PDB file of C-alpha atoms in Angstrom:
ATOM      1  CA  UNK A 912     -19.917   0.478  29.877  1.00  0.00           C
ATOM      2  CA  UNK A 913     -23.374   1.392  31.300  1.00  0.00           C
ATOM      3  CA  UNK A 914     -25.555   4.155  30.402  1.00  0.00           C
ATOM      4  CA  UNK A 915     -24.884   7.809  31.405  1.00  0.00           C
ATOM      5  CA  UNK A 916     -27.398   7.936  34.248  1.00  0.00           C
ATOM      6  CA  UNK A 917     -26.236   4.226  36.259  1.00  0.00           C
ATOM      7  CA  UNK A 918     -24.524   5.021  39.488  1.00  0.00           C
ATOM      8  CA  UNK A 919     -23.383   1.352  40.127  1.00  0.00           C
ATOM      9  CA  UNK A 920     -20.084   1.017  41.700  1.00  0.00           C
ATOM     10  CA  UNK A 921     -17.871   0.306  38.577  1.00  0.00           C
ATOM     11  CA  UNK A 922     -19.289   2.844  36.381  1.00  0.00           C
ATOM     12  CA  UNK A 923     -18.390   5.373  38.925  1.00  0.00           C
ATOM     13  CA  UNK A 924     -15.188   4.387  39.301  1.00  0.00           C
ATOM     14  CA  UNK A 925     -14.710   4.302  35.550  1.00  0.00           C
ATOM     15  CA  UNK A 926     -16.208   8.233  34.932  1.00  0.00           C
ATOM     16  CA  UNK A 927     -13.803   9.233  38.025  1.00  0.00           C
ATOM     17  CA  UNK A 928     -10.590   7.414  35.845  1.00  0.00           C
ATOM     18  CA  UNK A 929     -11.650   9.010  32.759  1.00  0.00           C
ATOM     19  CA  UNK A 930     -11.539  12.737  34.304  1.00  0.00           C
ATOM     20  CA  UNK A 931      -8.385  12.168  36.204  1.00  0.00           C
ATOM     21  CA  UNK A 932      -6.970  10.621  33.154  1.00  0.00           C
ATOM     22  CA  UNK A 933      -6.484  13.243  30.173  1.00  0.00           C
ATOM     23  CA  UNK A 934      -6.962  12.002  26.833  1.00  0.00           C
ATOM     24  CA  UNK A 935      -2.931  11.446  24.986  1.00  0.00           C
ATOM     25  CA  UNK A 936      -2.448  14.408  22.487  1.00  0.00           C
ATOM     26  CA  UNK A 937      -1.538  13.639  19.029  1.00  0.00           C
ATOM     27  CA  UNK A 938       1.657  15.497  18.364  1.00  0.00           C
ATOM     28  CA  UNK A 939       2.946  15.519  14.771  1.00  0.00           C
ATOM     29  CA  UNK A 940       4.721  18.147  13.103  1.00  0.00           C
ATOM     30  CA  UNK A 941       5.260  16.663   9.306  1.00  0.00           C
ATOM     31  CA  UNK A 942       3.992  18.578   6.682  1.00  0.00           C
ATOM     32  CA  UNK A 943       3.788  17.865   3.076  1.00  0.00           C
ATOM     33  CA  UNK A 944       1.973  20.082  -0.063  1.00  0.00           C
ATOM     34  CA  UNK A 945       0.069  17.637  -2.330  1.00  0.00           C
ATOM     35  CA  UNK A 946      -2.447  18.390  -5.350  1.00  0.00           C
ATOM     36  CA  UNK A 947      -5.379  15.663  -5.940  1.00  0.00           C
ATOM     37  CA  UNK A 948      -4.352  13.440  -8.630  1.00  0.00           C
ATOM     38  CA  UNK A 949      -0.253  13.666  -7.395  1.00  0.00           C
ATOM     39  CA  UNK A 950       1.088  10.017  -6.534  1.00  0.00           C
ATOM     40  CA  UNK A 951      -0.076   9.068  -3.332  1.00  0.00           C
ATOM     41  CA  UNK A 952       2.922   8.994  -1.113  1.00  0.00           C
ATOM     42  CA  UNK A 953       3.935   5.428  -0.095  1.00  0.00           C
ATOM     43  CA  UNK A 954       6.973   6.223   2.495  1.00  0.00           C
ATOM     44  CA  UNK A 955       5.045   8.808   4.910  1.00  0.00           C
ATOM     45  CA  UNK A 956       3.761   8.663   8.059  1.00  0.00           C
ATOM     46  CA  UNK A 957       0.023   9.600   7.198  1.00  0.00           C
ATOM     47  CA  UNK A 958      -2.316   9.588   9.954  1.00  0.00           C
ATOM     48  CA  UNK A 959      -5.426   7.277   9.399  1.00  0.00           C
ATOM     49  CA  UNK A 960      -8.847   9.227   9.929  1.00  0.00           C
ATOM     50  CA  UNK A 961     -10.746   7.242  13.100  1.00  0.00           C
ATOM     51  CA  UNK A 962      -7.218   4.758  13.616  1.00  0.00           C
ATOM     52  CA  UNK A 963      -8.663   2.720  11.195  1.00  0.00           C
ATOM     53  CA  UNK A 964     -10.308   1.689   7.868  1.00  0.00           C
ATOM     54  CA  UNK A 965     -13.408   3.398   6.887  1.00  0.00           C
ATOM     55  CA  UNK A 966     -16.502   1.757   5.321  1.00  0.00           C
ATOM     56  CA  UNK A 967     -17.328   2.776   1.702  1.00  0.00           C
ATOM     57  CA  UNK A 968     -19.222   1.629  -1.143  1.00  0.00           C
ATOM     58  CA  UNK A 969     -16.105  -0.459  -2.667  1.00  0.00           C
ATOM     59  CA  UNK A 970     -15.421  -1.648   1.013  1.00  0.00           C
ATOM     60  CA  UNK A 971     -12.922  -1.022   3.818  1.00  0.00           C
ATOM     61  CA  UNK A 972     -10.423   1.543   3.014  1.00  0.00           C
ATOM     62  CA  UNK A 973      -7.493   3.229   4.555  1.00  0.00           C
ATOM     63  CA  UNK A 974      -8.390   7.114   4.634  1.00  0.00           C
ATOM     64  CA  UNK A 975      -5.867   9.435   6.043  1.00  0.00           C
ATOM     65  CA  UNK A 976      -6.429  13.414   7.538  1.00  0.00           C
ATOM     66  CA  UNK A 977      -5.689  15.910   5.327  1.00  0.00           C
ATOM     67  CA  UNK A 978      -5.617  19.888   5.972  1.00  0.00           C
ATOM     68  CA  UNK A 979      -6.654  21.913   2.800  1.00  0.00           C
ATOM     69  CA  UNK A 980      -6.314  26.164   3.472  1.00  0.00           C
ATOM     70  CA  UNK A 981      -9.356  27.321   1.531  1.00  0.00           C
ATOM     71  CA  UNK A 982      -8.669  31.525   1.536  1.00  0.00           C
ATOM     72  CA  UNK A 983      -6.924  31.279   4.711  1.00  0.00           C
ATOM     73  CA  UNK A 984      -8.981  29.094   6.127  1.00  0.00           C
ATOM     74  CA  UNK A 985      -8.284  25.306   7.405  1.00  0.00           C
ATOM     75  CA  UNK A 986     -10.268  22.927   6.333  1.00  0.00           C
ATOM     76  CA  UNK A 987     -10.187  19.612   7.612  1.00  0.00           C
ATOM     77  CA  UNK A 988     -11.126  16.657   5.509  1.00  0.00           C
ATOM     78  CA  UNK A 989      -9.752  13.080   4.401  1.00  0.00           C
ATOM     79  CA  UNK A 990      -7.247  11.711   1.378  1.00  0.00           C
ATOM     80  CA  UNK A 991      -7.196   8.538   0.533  1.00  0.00           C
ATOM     81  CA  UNK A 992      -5.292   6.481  -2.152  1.00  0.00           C
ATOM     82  CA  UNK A 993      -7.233   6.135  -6.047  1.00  0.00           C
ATOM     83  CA  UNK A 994      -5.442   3.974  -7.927  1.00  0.00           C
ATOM     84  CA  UNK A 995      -2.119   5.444  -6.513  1.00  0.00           C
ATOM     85  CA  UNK A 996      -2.892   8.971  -7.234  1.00  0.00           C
ATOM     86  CA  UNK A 997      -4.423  11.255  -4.176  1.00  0.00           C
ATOM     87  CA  UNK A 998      -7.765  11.467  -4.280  1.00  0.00           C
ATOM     88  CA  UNK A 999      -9.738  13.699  -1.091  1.00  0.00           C
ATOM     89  CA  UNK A1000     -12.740  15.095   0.281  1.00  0.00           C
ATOM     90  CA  UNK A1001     -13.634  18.595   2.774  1.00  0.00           C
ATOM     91  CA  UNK A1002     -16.063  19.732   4.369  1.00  0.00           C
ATOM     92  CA  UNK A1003     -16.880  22.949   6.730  1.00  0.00           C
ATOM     93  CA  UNK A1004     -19.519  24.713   8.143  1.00  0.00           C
ATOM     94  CA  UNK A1005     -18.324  27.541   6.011  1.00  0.00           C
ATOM     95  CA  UNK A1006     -17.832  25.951   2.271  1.00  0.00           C
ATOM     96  CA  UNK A1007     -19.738  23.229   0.534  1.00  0.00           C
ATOM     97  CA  UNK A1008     -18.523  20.136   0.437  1.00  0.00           C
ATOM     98  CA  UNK A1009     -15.417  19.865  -1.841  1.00  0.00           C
ATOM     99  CA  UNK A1010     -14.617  16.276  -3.297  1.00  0.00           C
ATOM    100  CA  UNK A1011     -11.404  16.458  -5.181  1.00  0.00           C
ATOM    101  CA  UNK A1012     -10.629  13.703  -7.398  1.00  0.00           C
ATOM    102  CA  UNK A1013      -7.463  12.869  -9.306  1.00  0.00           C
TER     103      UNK A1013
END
């Protein structure tokens, strides 16, 4: 991949692929109600935030999206496993950041 501004041959042909080619949409339709500190669920299909693990301070770690409604309002954020309890984190432009700890 070259930078933005090169006008070489391939990178031309690979902007051209990437507009005529839309990006897949994510379609799933499984909802569950958790609290923090519930057992995480083992047997779902959870959605990992970024397709894979995330760095931390304790090292790579699966962390899955989660949807909290905050007074009507979706907030997007990510749960992970804590010692097999749910443990997650949201933030928003609107609210301070909410870290939610079994």
């Amino acid at each position: 991949d070259g930078p933005a501004q090169c006008r070489c041959f391939e990178c031309l042909r690979r902007r051209e692929l990437e507009k005529a080619t839309p990006a897949p949409l994510l379609m799933v339709n499984e909802w569950t109600d958790y609290r923090a500190g519930d057992a995480f669920p083992p047997a779902k299909r959870l959605i990992k935030a970024l397709n894979r693990p995330l760095n931390t301070k304790q090292g790579p770690q699966d962390q899955y999206v989660a949807l909290w409604y905050h007074f009507g309002n979706a907030v997007m954020g990510r749960a992970w496993s804590s010692q097999g309890k749910i443990a997650a984190t949201f933030a928003s432009c609107w609210y301070k950041s909410h870290h939610l700890q079994p």
